[in-house]
Amino acid sequence: MARHLDFRRRKPRRFAAIRPLMLALSVAALLGSAAPGGLMAQDAATLIADRLEIAADTRLIAEGSVEVFYQGRRLTAQRIVFDQTADRLTIEGPIRLTDAEGTTVIVSAQAELAADLTEGILQSARVVLNQQLQMAASQMVRSEGRYLQLDNAIASSCRICEGSPTPLWEIRARRILHDQQEKQIYFDHAQLRMAGVPVLYIPRLRVPDPTLDRSTGFLMPKFTNRTDLGTGLTLPYFVTLGPSRDLTFSPTLTTAGGKTLEMRYRQAFETGSIVLSGAISRDEIQPDDTRGHVVADGLFRLPRDFRLAFHGEAVSDDAYLADYGISDTDRLTNSIQIDRVRRDEYIAARIINFDTLRAGDFPSATPYLVTDATYIRRFQLGSLGGEGTLRFGTHTHTRQSSNPLDGLDADDIAEGADMQRLSIGADWRKDWLTQGGLLVAALGEVRMDSFRISDDATYGGSNTRLSGAAAVEFRWPWLRAGSGGASQVIEPVAQIVWSDDDGATVPNEDSRLVEFDEANLFSLNRFPGNDVVETGLRANLGVSWTRLDPSGWTMGATLGRVFREDPVAAFSTASGLSGSTSDWMFALTAETPGGLDLAGRIIADDDLTVTRGEVLAEYATPDLWLNTGYIWSVADLAESRANAVSDLVIGGGYQISPGWQASASGRYDFEADSYRSADFGLSFKNECLLVDLSLSRRFTSSTTVRPGTTVDLSVELLGFGGGTEAGPARMCRR
């Protein structure tokens, strides 16, 4: 076998006694006739040192900043002696061995290793995995190129300081075995210590190393205290079922005798994914019943840009989700939908099932099965000019009741009314710009809705409604450029609209809640659904103002009102659109470079009596974030609201220090003069530990849900595989 020598030059050290001799050679070239365990030429190792000696007894001695590179591994030391006969390396430190991926670093004072660095003993050794978890022992044995065994060892991912050598947590074990191939760490007779104090003994423990994202095993426990359930302990167990599937079991036991088993199954496919989750419980709230819930979600890509999504959920009783803090929802929704979105086209079809959990609802009188299909196509009109849109839609909803009268909730809708609807419509818009800067637009819309209604004594039968609208719109933007690059735009807008239908009437089920805002001030039809059409001659008038500043300031305001020839009875009082003249709509937005964002809207009549209003504010800096919202609305039975609404919601958080973070939120009902909910959270996170404490209080009650307090505490030791990312490292003070 040919010998191979490779010489490289290095700059001389200033403190060296003699000019260093830099050699880089293939160790295999010196061992061409070595045993099979030795280094072969095709597996050449490169050695770099300040001084190299080839002794008469076939020993290779390298001294001074020695570096060895072999199959991606890198070894640095002060002195290496290679014994050809024994095929062994004797290394004097400080020693540093890094694997090919750079995720494992071994530091030692002295070592005896096989020539290929896969076997041997290291003294005063320390292992660093993925720059997180550290394991240390007086002696470490490396075997089979995959195992690291440390006896009487310590493991921790916490940084220690000179004046405080005790880590926040550490695991002391009689033996630690790291399987680098399977990426697992095994502890024998392990003892968990927090701040040096023993808190838990585990005879055998297995955890994934930090380089592994998913591994079967126990997850960190969680402690919970709830008013009606007592104090509980949850111990999740995660099971990998291959590269694309996993299953999590989370059993919980409480001091009040409750038992819960939560489950979550996830699977990824080439074209999508599914998630199935749920829980089954026995408790003292309903001691004679087995309670639980189940949720299923899926999302898939289909050919030709279509997408399929589904969501399903079921619960044993109306109070289960609230009792266990799972969700505040008061209505379950099961749906399956297929859709496609393109630049000029939208296609969607869905089936929805509703199941109410509200104490005041009548399930038999609530639509439980709804189907919808929509097709929208946008196109350019050649010689006519402008842009047109075609719309096709179908809708059905079904109730369990067959009662043709309105006898339960007085909403003017029969308790058993079922509906099928077919809708076809088209709209058109064309814009012109005059020489004086006036923007003129012409708009038109036609629509046909065909209804078939059953189990309804008032509206039952088949009915077809034709409707159309035409409008002309004038916009006159005024632009002013100020000093410093700031600009202002004032744009008065006037829109004259006429619309009508053939007088056919159907029950209003999908357009009972109408919002009057800057987005629909200049709409041809402000009803959100298809059951009602806005008709008559009207003028939509408004003016907007916008200021843009390169420094980051942005402000905008809109003021508008609607004047009608005749009032539209279908608009509720709370909407601000009833009567011949609507209320004033005023909207304001502002963004500042300092992180403050504001948005507000007020609907008020001529004497400034507010019908509806809301204000939203957000403030965010790197260390502080706040958000608040206030909403006010008058009582209106037409919107199923017997009492006025006056709610304040506020929340925020503060980064107390690089590791500590606090958050709080709450909701207050001014009309009821009572709190509705309050939440508080405190978390600590550094390079090795995550502690999350939350406290929540629900003040409201109903026939199925009582006020309650929930306390959750979770502690996670960071640095192991599949866990949370590490936080900022502990700072050492001098």
XYZ file of C-alpha atoms in Angstrom:
734
model
C 0.000 0.000 0.000
C 1.443 3.386 -0.931
C 2.342 5.793 1.824
C 0.986 9.334 1.582
C 2.517 12.441 3.172
C 0.879 15.885 3.112
C 2.875 18.872 4.432
C 1.157 22.136 5.462
C 2.604 25.368 6.797
C 1.418 27.294 9.850
C 2.514 30.698 11.154
C 5.089 30.353 13.979
C 3.920 31.013 17.529
C 5.549 33.905 19.267
C 6.032 31.892 22.469
C 7.451 28.786 20.777
C 11.064 27.914 21.601
C 11.751 26.608 18.113
C 10.153 27.196 14.757
C 7.152 24.787 14.637
C 7.251 22.020 12.088
C 3.760 21.711 10.555
C 2.949 18.276 9.247
C -0.327 16.951 7.960
C -0.213 13.346 6.957
C -2.375 10.327 6.557
C -2.160 8.114 9.606
C -3.246 5.273 7.364
C -0.093 5.684 5.326
C 1.930 4.744 8.408
C -0.277 1.705 9.056
C -0.691 0.172 5.665
C -0.230 -3.340 7.079
C -2.186 -2.783 10.280
C -4.889 -5.104 11.535
C -8.418 -4.744 10.122
C -9.318 -2.542 13.055
C -6.661 -0.042 12.006
C -6.896 2.868 9.668
C -6.956 2.062 5.965
C -5.784 4.374 3.252
C -9.243 4.916 1.925
C -10.267 6.119 5.443
C -7.388 8.565 5.703
C -7.051 10.557 8.891
C -5.329 13.925 8.792
C -3.074 14.991 11.659
C -1.731 18.483 12.272
C 0.774 19.290 15.033
C 3.585 21.678 15.970
C 6.023 18.769 16.400
C 5.868 15.277 14.975
C 8.150 12.349 15.791
C 8.124 8.839 14.328
C 9.825 6.647 16.909
C 11.771 3.487 16.149
C 9.165 1.364 17.937
C 6.516 2.330 15.345
C 5.019 4.980 17.571
C 3.850 8.300 16.192
C 4.196 11.159 18.683
C 2.522 14.505 17.953
C 2.895 17.450 20.314
C 1.723 21.047 20.461
C -1.788 22.090 19.352
C -2.527 18.691 17.885
C -5.542 18.298 15.604
C -6.868 15.071 14.087
C -9.604 14.922 11.429
C -11.232 11.591 10.643
C -14.541 10.933 8.870
C -15.897 14.315 9.915
C -14.785 13.977 13.528
C -12.336 16.499 14.967
C -9.982 15.916 17.882
C -7.799 18.574 19.508
C -5.229 17.919 22.241
C -1.762 18.869 23.481
C -0.081 15.502 22.888
C -1.008 12.324 21.043
C 0.932 9.094 20.988
C -0.168 6.567 18.383
C 0.936 2.986 18.983
C 0.863 1.076 15.690
C 1.124 -2.284 17.379
C -1.779 -1.715 19.779
C -3.719 0.419 17.296
C -4.326 2.827 20.168
C -4.098 6.544 20.824
C -2.871 7.945 24.127
C -3.994 11.539 24.388
C -3.082 14.243 26.867
C -5.340 17.226 27.247
C -7.077 19.382 27.413
C -8.912 17.204 24.888
C -11.861 18.187 22.732
C -13.622 15.687 20.443
C -16.429 16.855 18.143
C -18.581 14.487 16.092
C -19.265 14.841 12.378
C -22.591 16.675 12.878
C -21.161 19.061 15.454
C -23.935 18.188 17.913
C -21.790 16.215 20.385
C -18.681 17.616 22.033
C -16.539 15.601 24.454
C -14.054 17.389 26.697
C -11.521 15.441 28.751
C -8.208 15.733 30.584
C -6.694 12.463 29.349
C -7.807 9.588 27.144
C -6.871 6.278 25.607
C -8.787 5.676 22.388
C -8.823 3.343 19.451
C -7.261 4.712 16.315
C -10.656 5.423 14.772
C -11.756 7.293 17.939
C -14.732 4.950 18.488
C -13.457 3.012 21.538
C -11.647 4.043 24.667
C -11.576 5.568 28.124
C -11.550 9.275 28.928
C -10.640 10.725 32.301
C -12.337 13.783 33.881
C -14.738 13.816 30.951
C -17.623 16.067 30.035
C -20.119 15.673 27.160
C -22.055 18.593 25.660
C -25.042 17.666 23.467
C -26.418 20.169 20.972
C -24.942 23.040 23.004
C -27.529 22.306 25.704
C -27.279 19.210 27.872
C -24.005 18.530 29.694
C -22.970 15.255 31.320
C -19.836 14.962 33.442
C -17.997 12.170 35.264
C -14.513 11.321 36.499
C -14.320 8.602 33.849
C -16.164 7.958 30.608
C -16.046 4.851 28.430
C -16.646 5.118 24.690
C -17.589 1.883 22.924
C -18.748 0.581 19.549
C -18.631 4.067 18.129
C -22.098 4.801 19.511
C -22.131 4.439 23.305
C -20.867 6.826 25.958
C -20.976 5.473 29.501
C -20.400 7.748 32.483
C -20.255 6.325 36.001
C -21.266 8.357 39.076
C -22.228 11.125 36.689
C -24.078 14.427 36.710
C -26.311 15.759 33.918
C -27.724 19.269 33.547
C -28.371 21.921 30.926
C -28.043 24.759 33.436
C -25.222 27.230 33.332
C -23.213 27.546 36.528
C -21.264 30.563 37.688
C -18.019 30.850 39.603
C -19.672 32.165 42.739
C -22.694 29.847 42.425
C -21.540 26.394 41.303
C -24.873 24.676 42.023
C -27.131 24.418 38.930
C -30.858 25.110 39.100
C -31.421 21.433 38.424
C -29.244 18.405 37.966
C -29.685 14.667 37.618
C -27.149 12.588 39.516
C -26.976 8.943 38.493
C -24.927 5.892 39.275
C -24.581 5.376 35.547
C -25.485 7.386 32.446
C -25.450 5.691 29.054
C -25.817 7.756 25.892
C -26.728 5.839 22.745
C -25.611 8.193 19.981
C -27.181 6.068 17.262
C -30.660 5.859 18.801
C -30.219 9.315 20.380
C -31.371 8.115 23.796
C -29.948 8.735 27.281
C -30.393 6.124 30.022
C -30.040 6.889 33.738
C -29.589 4.217 36.420
C -30.543 5.123 40.006
C -31.219 8.743 39.076
C -31.797 11.515 41.591
C -33.278 14.852 40.535
C -31.998 17.817 42.512
C -33.392 21.339 42.428
C -30.902 23.980 43.583
C -28.906 21.162 45.144
C -31.832 19.703 47.101
C -32.899 16.110 46.230
C -36.575 16.107 45.214
C -37.124 12.867 43.265
C -35.564 9.412 42.948
C -36.086 7.316 39.813
C -34.577 3.814 39.571
C -34.394 3.926 35.782
C -35.003 6.826 33.437
C -34.817 7.183 29.679
C -34.968 10.511 27.872
C -34.254 11.576 24.274
C -31.097 13.546 23.712
C -31.405 17.171 22.488
C -30.755 16.233 18.856
C -33.962 14.163 18.657
C -37.241 15.951 17.926
C -39.653 13.069 18.641
C -39.270 10.076 20.922
C -41.558 7.694 22.790
C -41.675 8.410 26.509
C -43.157 10.460 29.315
C -43.535 14.209 28.936
C -43.275 16.743 31.717
C -46.094 16.555 34.298
C -48.634 19.303 34.889
C -50.351 20.250 38.141
C -53.896 21.660 38.111
C -56.338 22.892 40.717
C -59.987 23.557 39.859
C -62.813 24.592 42.143
C -65.049 21.600 41.443
C -62.381 19.035 40.588
C -59.723 19.574 43.244
C -55.976 19.307 42.743
C -54.833 17.069 39.924
C -51.670 15.667 38.375
C -51.387 15.054 34.631
C -48.587 12.831 33.318
C -48.553 12.720 29.497
C -47.018 9.792 27.617
C -45.943 10.315 24.007
C -45.762 7.436 21.517
C -44.121 7.711 18.109
C -45.761 5.552 15.452
C -43.268 6.178 12.696
C -42.013 9.342 11.010
C -45.499 10.696 10.282
C -47.707 9.541 13.182
C -47.786 9.911 16.944
C -50.131 9.365 19.869
C -50.252 11.080 23.263
C -51.977 9.707 26.365
C -52.489 12.127 29.275
C -54.003 10.509 32.387
C -55.079 12.818 35.228
C -55.948 12.000 38.828
C -57.479 14.561 41.207
C -57.851 14.779 44.967
C -61.639 14.949 44.554
C -61.691 11.457 43.089
C -61.749 12.524 39.460
C -60.108 10.461 36.735
C -59.505 11.683 33.193
C -57.719 10.187 30.213
C -56.916 12.590 27.387
C -55.752 11.353 24.002
C -54.369 13.002 20.882
C -53.503 11.298 17.588
C -51.682 13.087 14.769
C -50.810 11.862 11.303
C -49.227 13.643 8.377
C -49.756 12.554 4.781
C -48.142 13.703 1.577
C -51.142 15.911 0.862
C -52.395 16.861 4.323
C -52.795 15.959 7.968
C -55.350 14.925 10.584
C -55.561 15.504 14.334
C -57.890 13.508 16.588
C -58.197 14.453 20.246
C -60.538 13.891 23.141
C -60.960 12.900 26.755
C -63.038 10.613 28.936
C -63.702 11.464 32.594
C -65.312 10.294 35.798
C -65.821 12.895 38.539
C -67.959 13.917 41.499
C -69.722 16.709 39.595
C -71.838 14.092 37.818
C -70.857 10.920 39.702
C -73.285 8.659 37.869
C -72.141 9.622 34.374
C -69.115 9.040 32.203
C -68.246 12.373 30.641
C -66.031 13.344 27.761
C -65.542 14.999 24.420
C -63.906 14.297 21.060
C -62.547 16.597 18.321
C -61.365 15.743 14.797
C -59.625 18.106 12.369
C -58.167 17.529 8.935
C -56.772 19.503 6.020
C -55.804 18.067 2.626
C -54.622 19.363 -0.730
C -56.592 18.006 -3.678
C -55.839 18.036 -7.409
C -56.329 21.254 -9.396
C -55.688 23.523 -6.390
C -58.688 22.342 -4.393
C -58.512 21.979 -0.628
C -60.507 19.709 1.685
C -61.004 20.596 5.357
C -63.124 19.027 8.054
C -63.847 19.649 11.712
C -65.940 17.535 14.039
C -66.648 17.675 17.750
C -68.983 16.074 20.258
C -69.419 16.378 24.020
C -71.216 14.331 26.640
C -73.020 17.252 28.316
C -73.376 21.018 28.092
C -71.034 21.801 31.017
C -68.120 19.435 30.365
C -65.972 21.809 28.309
C -66.345 24.624 30.851
C -65.874 22.369 33.902
C -62.522 21.137 32.604
C -61.367 24.449 31.144
C -61.168 23.028 27.628
C -63.173 25.691 25.819
C -65.610 28.554 26.363
C -67.624 27.717 23.266
C -71.384 27.516 23.641
C -72.073 25.944 20.256
C -70.492 22.874 18.667
C -69.794 22.978 14.951
C -69.174 19.996 12.697
C -68.246 20.774 9.120
C -66.681 19.467 5.952
C -65.647 21.892 3.224
C -63.985 21.817 -0.163
C -62.789 25.046 -1.761
C -60.457 26.602 -4.276
C -59.158 30.165 -4.398
C -57.616 31.605 -7.536
C -56.933 35.128 -8.716
C -60.305 35.560 -10.420
C -62.261 32.605 -9.065
C -63.615 31.236 -5.815
C -65.355 27.868 -5.407
C -66.577 26.466 -2.088
C -69.025 23.863 -0.838
C -69.635 22.851 2.753
C -71.917 20.913 5.073
C -72.303 22.145 8.663
C -73.973 20.650 11.700
C -74.686 22.812 14.771
C -75.294 21.612 18.314
C -76.069 24.301 20.870
C -74.795 24.260 24.460
C -76.555 27.490 25.458
C -78.927 27.227 28.374
C -81.541 29.494 26.745
C -81.540 27.915 23.303
C -84.120 25.499 21.983
C -82.208 22.799 20.064
C -85.231 21.630 18.106
C -85.834 25.191 16.862
C -82.203 25.840 15.900
C -80.957 24.825 12.433
C -78.824 21.755 12.991
C -77.875 20.932 9.387
C -76.728 23.591 6.908
C -75.344 23.189 3.390
C -73.785 25.904 1.238
C -72.216 26.033 -2.213
C -70.680 29.140 -3.793
C -69.109 29.971 -7.140
C -67.718 33.458 -7.848
C -66.009 34.458 -11.079
C -64.452 37.837 -11.802
C -63.821 38.963 -15.381
C -63.080 41.987 -17.523
C -65.714 43.289 -19.937
C -64.144 44.023 -23.318
C -65.916 46.727 -25.297
C -68.217 47.731 -22.442
C -65.277 48.165 -20.101
C -65.094 47.729 -16.387
C -65.026 44.639 -14.243
C -67.819 42.141 -13.756
C -68.517 39.374 -11.286
C -70.794 36.346 -11.578
C -72.119 34.670 -8.434
C -73.910 31.348 -8.009
C -74.942 29.931 -4.673
C -77.134 27.345 -3.006
C -78.133 27.071 0.633
C -80.263 24.747 2.755
C -80.924 24.497 6.461
C -83.022 22.036 8.406
C -84.513 22.006 11.905
C -85.483 19.007 13.986
C -88.851 20.512 14.865
C -91.812 20.381 12.499
C -93.836 23.062 14.314
C -94.965 25.627 11.669
C -95.510 28.367 14.289
C -93.232 30.645 16.298
C -94.040 29.648 19.838
C -90.809 29.382 21.836
C -88.432 32.300 21.348
C -90.599 35.000 19.708
C -88.128 35.652 16.883
C -90.806 35.691 14.135
C -89.386 32.468 12.692
C -91.352 29.229 12.793
C -89.816 26.662 15.126
C -89.658 24.050 12.370
C -88.939 26.238 9.332
C -86.692 24.570 6.748
C -85.301 26.386 3.714
C -83.708 25.681 0.354
C -82.359 28.600 -1.692
C -80.792 29.042 -5.117
C -79.125 32.389 -5.865
C -77.748 33.755 -9.132
C -76.296 37.235 -9.404
C -74.008 39.511 -11.378
C -72.467 42.884 -10.668
C -70.449 45.386 -12.691
C -68.248 48.397 -11.996
C -66.467 50.846 -14.277
C -64.295 53.801 -13.246
C -63.367 57.036 -15.025
C -60.904 59.779 -14.144
C -61.849 63.280 -15.300
C -59.377 66.008 -16.185
C -60.218 67.819 -12.964
C -59.198 64.828 -10.848
C -62.724 63.619 -10.130
C -63.109 59.835 -9.919
C -66.445 58.692 -11.327
C -67.765 55.144 -11.141
C -70.882 53.421 -12.407
C -72.122 50.314 -10.595
C -74.846 47.805 -11.295
C -76.138 44.592 -9.769
C -78.863 42.053 -10.554
C -79.818 39.003 -8.527
C -82.374 36.227 -8.451
C -83.120 34.203 -5.318
C -85.421 31.201 -5.462
C -86.696 29.900 -2.103
C -88.532 26.788 -1.032
C -89.721 26.918 2.593
C -91.457 24.152 4.517
C -92.914 23.788 8.042
C -93.684 27.508 8.150
C -97.299 28.702 8.390
C -96.397 32.257 7.325
C -93.812 31.865 4.556
C -94.272 28.237 3.524
C -94.114 27.311 -0.161
C -91.991 28.345 -3.124
C -91.024 31.926 -3.808
C -88.721 33.700 -6.247
C -87.346 37.187 -5.722
C -85.777 39.381 -8.387
C -83.735 42.386 -7.319
C -81.449 44.913 -8.906
C -79.400 47.959 -8.024
C -77.709 50.798 -9.892
C -75.425 53.491 -8.547
C -73.152 56.309 -9.539
C -70.225 57.269 -7.337
C -68.096 60.412 -7.163
C -64.749 60.643 -5.376
C -62.605 63.772 -5.305
C -59.290 63.124 -3.553
C -57.247 66.133 -2.447
C -53.557 65.562 -1.794
C -51.277 67.792 0.219
C -47.566 67.188 0.657
C -46.083 68.644 3.796
C -42.606 69.252 5.116
C -40.516 66.252 6.046
C -42.200 64.017 3.480
C -45.555 63.787 5.258
C -48.655 63.706 3.067
C -52.367 64.133 3.671
C -55.295 62.976 1.571
C -58.860 64.216 1.993
C -61.439 62.389 -0.089
C -65.123 63.355 -0.109
C -67.353 60.634 -1.560
C -70.941 60.787 -2.757
C -72.816 57.719 -3.946
C -76.371 57.752 -5.280
C -77.976 54.302 -5.183
C -81.295 52.967 -6.362
C -82.332 49.370 -5.758
C -85.580 47.452 -5.724
C -87.055 43.968 -5.724
C -90.348 42.449 -6.785
C -91.754 42.462 -3.252
C -91.343 38.769 -2.444
C -90.802 38.213 1.277
C -89.044 35.408 3.132
C -88.109 34.990 6.805
C -84.945 36.866 7.765
C -82.565 34.341 9.297
C -79.107 35.255 7.961
C -79.226 39.071 8.072
C -80.423 39.908 11.572
C -77.115 41.408 12.747
C -75.959 44.317 10.586
C -72.768 46.269 11.241
C -72.539 49.862 9.997
C -68.881 50.731 9.465
C -66.427 52.328 7.052
C -66.188 49.076 5.074
C -69.861 49.059 3.988
C -70.612 52.789 4.027
C -70.587 52.709 0.217
C -72.052 49.238 -0.312
C -75.064 48.589 -2.512
C -76.460 46.154 0.050
C -75.448 46.212 3.717
C -77.295 43.057 4.743
C -74.676 40.325 5.245
C -76.855 37.450 3.988
C -79.300 36.695 1.209
C -82.648 36.718 2.992
C -83.090 40.514 2.876
C -82.227 43.078 0.200
C -81.662 46.779 0.870
C -84.064 48.698 -1.369
C -85.058 52.253 -2.211
C -83.406 55.461 -3.336
C -80.595 56.647 -1.078
C -77.487 58.749 -0.934
C -74.385 57.457 0.805
C -72.247 60.437 1.768
C -68.893 60.480 3.488
C -65.441 61.962 3.736
C -62.158 60.330 4.669
C -58.846 61.785 5.790
C -55.488 60.026 5.807
C -52.087 61.246 6.953
C -48.888 59.351 6.201
C -45.565 60.312 7.747
C -42.223 58.687 6.873
C -41.343 58.737 10.577
C -43.962 56.039 11.168
C -47.049 58.059 12.062
C -50.227 57.017 10.244
C -53.681 58.413 10.941
C -57.032 57.998 9.282
C -60.616 59.085 9.868
C -63.929 58.501 8.120
C -67.253 60.267 8.654
C -70.382 59.197 6.835
C -74.147 59.008 6.764
C -76.956 57.517 4.682
C -80.025 59.484 3.517
C -83.049 57.539 2.249
C -86.210 58.368 0.445
C -88.029 55.712 2.496
C -86.905 53.809 5.619
C -86.027 50.101 5.488
C -87.880 48.294 8.251
C -85.492 45.318 8.308
C -82.688 47.400 9.832
C -82.639 47.188 13.616
C -82.388 50.227 15.875
C -78.985 49.121 17.156
C -77.547 48.988 13.629
C -77.834 52.758 13.258
C -79.337 52.326 9.776
C -83.038 52.443 10.593
C -85.223 55.377 9.569
C -84.950 57.753 6.637
C -81.655 59.125 7.897
C -79.044 56.887 9.411
C -76.979 57.695 12.442
C -73.569 59.250 11.966
C -70.745 56.769 11.502
C -67.326 57.979 12.638
C -64.218 55.787 12.480
C -60.671 56.613 13.531
C -57.370 54.734 13.198
C -53.855 55.661 14.274
C -50.451 54.002 14.290
C -47.393 55.478 15.971
C -43.693 54.622 15.636
C -43.625 54.010 19.379
C -45.803 50.908 19.091
C -49.251 52.384 19.869
C -52.139 51.403 17.574
C -55.673 52.775 17.970
C -58.934 51.972 16.213
C -62.412 53.133 17.094
C -65.873 53.469 15.666
C -68.957 55.279 16.932
C -72.527 55.182 15.642
C -74.416 58.214 17.007
C -77.522 60.220 16.160
C -77.824 63.991 15.756
C -77.827 64.698 19.491
C -74.677 62.516 19.843
C -76.495 59.705 21.645
C -74.330 56.661 20.959
C -76.163 53.674 19.506
C -73.096 51.492 19.160
C -69.415 52.066 19.683
C -66.153 50.250 20.096
C -62.567 51.209 20.809
C -59.484 49.028 20.405
C -55.975 49.950 21.529
C -52.693 48.074 21.392
C -49.283 49.063 22.659
C -46.203 46.956 22.139
C -42.527 47.370 22.942
C -39.887 44.660 23.328
C -40.657 44.429 27.075
C -44.275 45.576 27.417
C -47.455 44.833 25.505
C -50.975 45.997 26.286
C -54.282 45.594 24.507
C -57.727 46.753 25.468
C -61.133 46.934 23.908
C -64.446 48.463 24.881
C -67.794 47.828 23.213
C -71.137 49.485 23.789
C -74.483 48.703 22.161
C -78.046 49.560 23.047
C -80.570 46.843 23.834
C -82.423 45.577 20.781
C -84.801 42.623 20.721
C -84.483 42.486 16.934
C -80.888 41.372 17.518
C -81.932 39.010 20.359
C -80.364 41.341 22.918
C -82.720 42.278 25.757
C -80.102 44.293 27.665
C -77.531 46.843 26.638
C -73.934 45.699 26.229
C -71.094 47.572 27.905
C -67.997 45.390 28.186
C -64.360 46.230 28.792
C -61.617 43.746 27.930
C -58.026 44.431 28.895
C -54.875 42.363 28.724
C -51.148 42.671 28.609
C -47.791 41.351 29.585
C -44.431 42.537 30.836
C -40.956 41.085 30.382
C -39.729 41.600 33.933
C -36.252 40.346 33.088
C -34.751 38.200 30.318
C -36.185 35.121 32.057
C -39.303 36.360 33.861
C -42.555 37.252 32.128
C -45.937 38.215 33.601
C -49.310 38.536 31.887
C -52.843 39.424 32.929
C -56.237 39.876 31.312
C -59.795 40.469 32.388
C -63.298 41.322 31.274
C -65.744 43.580 33.092
C -69.462 44.018 32.388
C -70.507 47.583 33.252
C -74.192 46.868 32.688
C -74.174 44.034 35.227
C -71.557 45.845 37.352
C -69.540 42.651 37.700
C -66.416 40.932 36.483
C -66.883 38.211 33.891
C -63.407 36.698 33.888
C -59.869 37.337 35.075
C -56.589 35.640 34.190
C -53.040 35.954 35.477
C -49.880 34.239 34.313
C -46.275 34.150 35.450
C -43.513 32.263 33.689
C -39.793 31.786 34.093
C -37.594 30.504 31.295
C -33.861 30.300 30.929
C -31.459 27.945 29.201
C -32.477 24.925 31.289
C -35.831 25.456 33.022
C -39.368 26.523 32.151
C -41.909 27.197 34.896
C -45.397 28.293 33.854
C -48.022 29.324 36.420
C -51.510 30.489 35.453
C -54.531 31.528 37.488
C -57.971 32.075 35.972
C -61.324 32.932 37.497
C -64.736 32.649 35.848
C -67.308 34.844 37.593
C -70.349 34.117 35.429
C -72.773 31.269 35.931
C -75.683 29.591 34.194
C -77.941 26.634 34.774
C -75.105 24.283 33.767
C -71.914 26.200 34.642
C -70.897 27.600 38.024
C -68.244 30.223 38.851
C -64.863 28.627 39.346
C -61.146 29.151 39.781
C -58.411 27.260 37.956
C -54.714 27.117 38.803
C -52.265 25.421 36.420
C -48.584 24.783 37.093
C -46.162 23.124 34.713
C -42.420 22.631 35.118
C -40.232 21.537 32.209
C -36.555 20.655 32.326
C -35.101 21.990 29.088
C -32.275 20.433 27.158
C -33.861 17.104 26.257
C -35.238 16.096 22.864
C -38.735 17.053 21.760
C -39.030 19.809 24.345
C -39.381 23.562 24.342
C -36.636 25.728 22.917
C -34.212 27.080 25.478
C -34.557 30.632 26.732
C -31.905 33.236 27.526
C -28.878 31.909 29.377
C -28.270 32.770 33.002
C -26.016 35.786 33.475
C -23.059 35.374 35.803
C -22.258 38.349 38.002
C -18.726 39.165 38.932
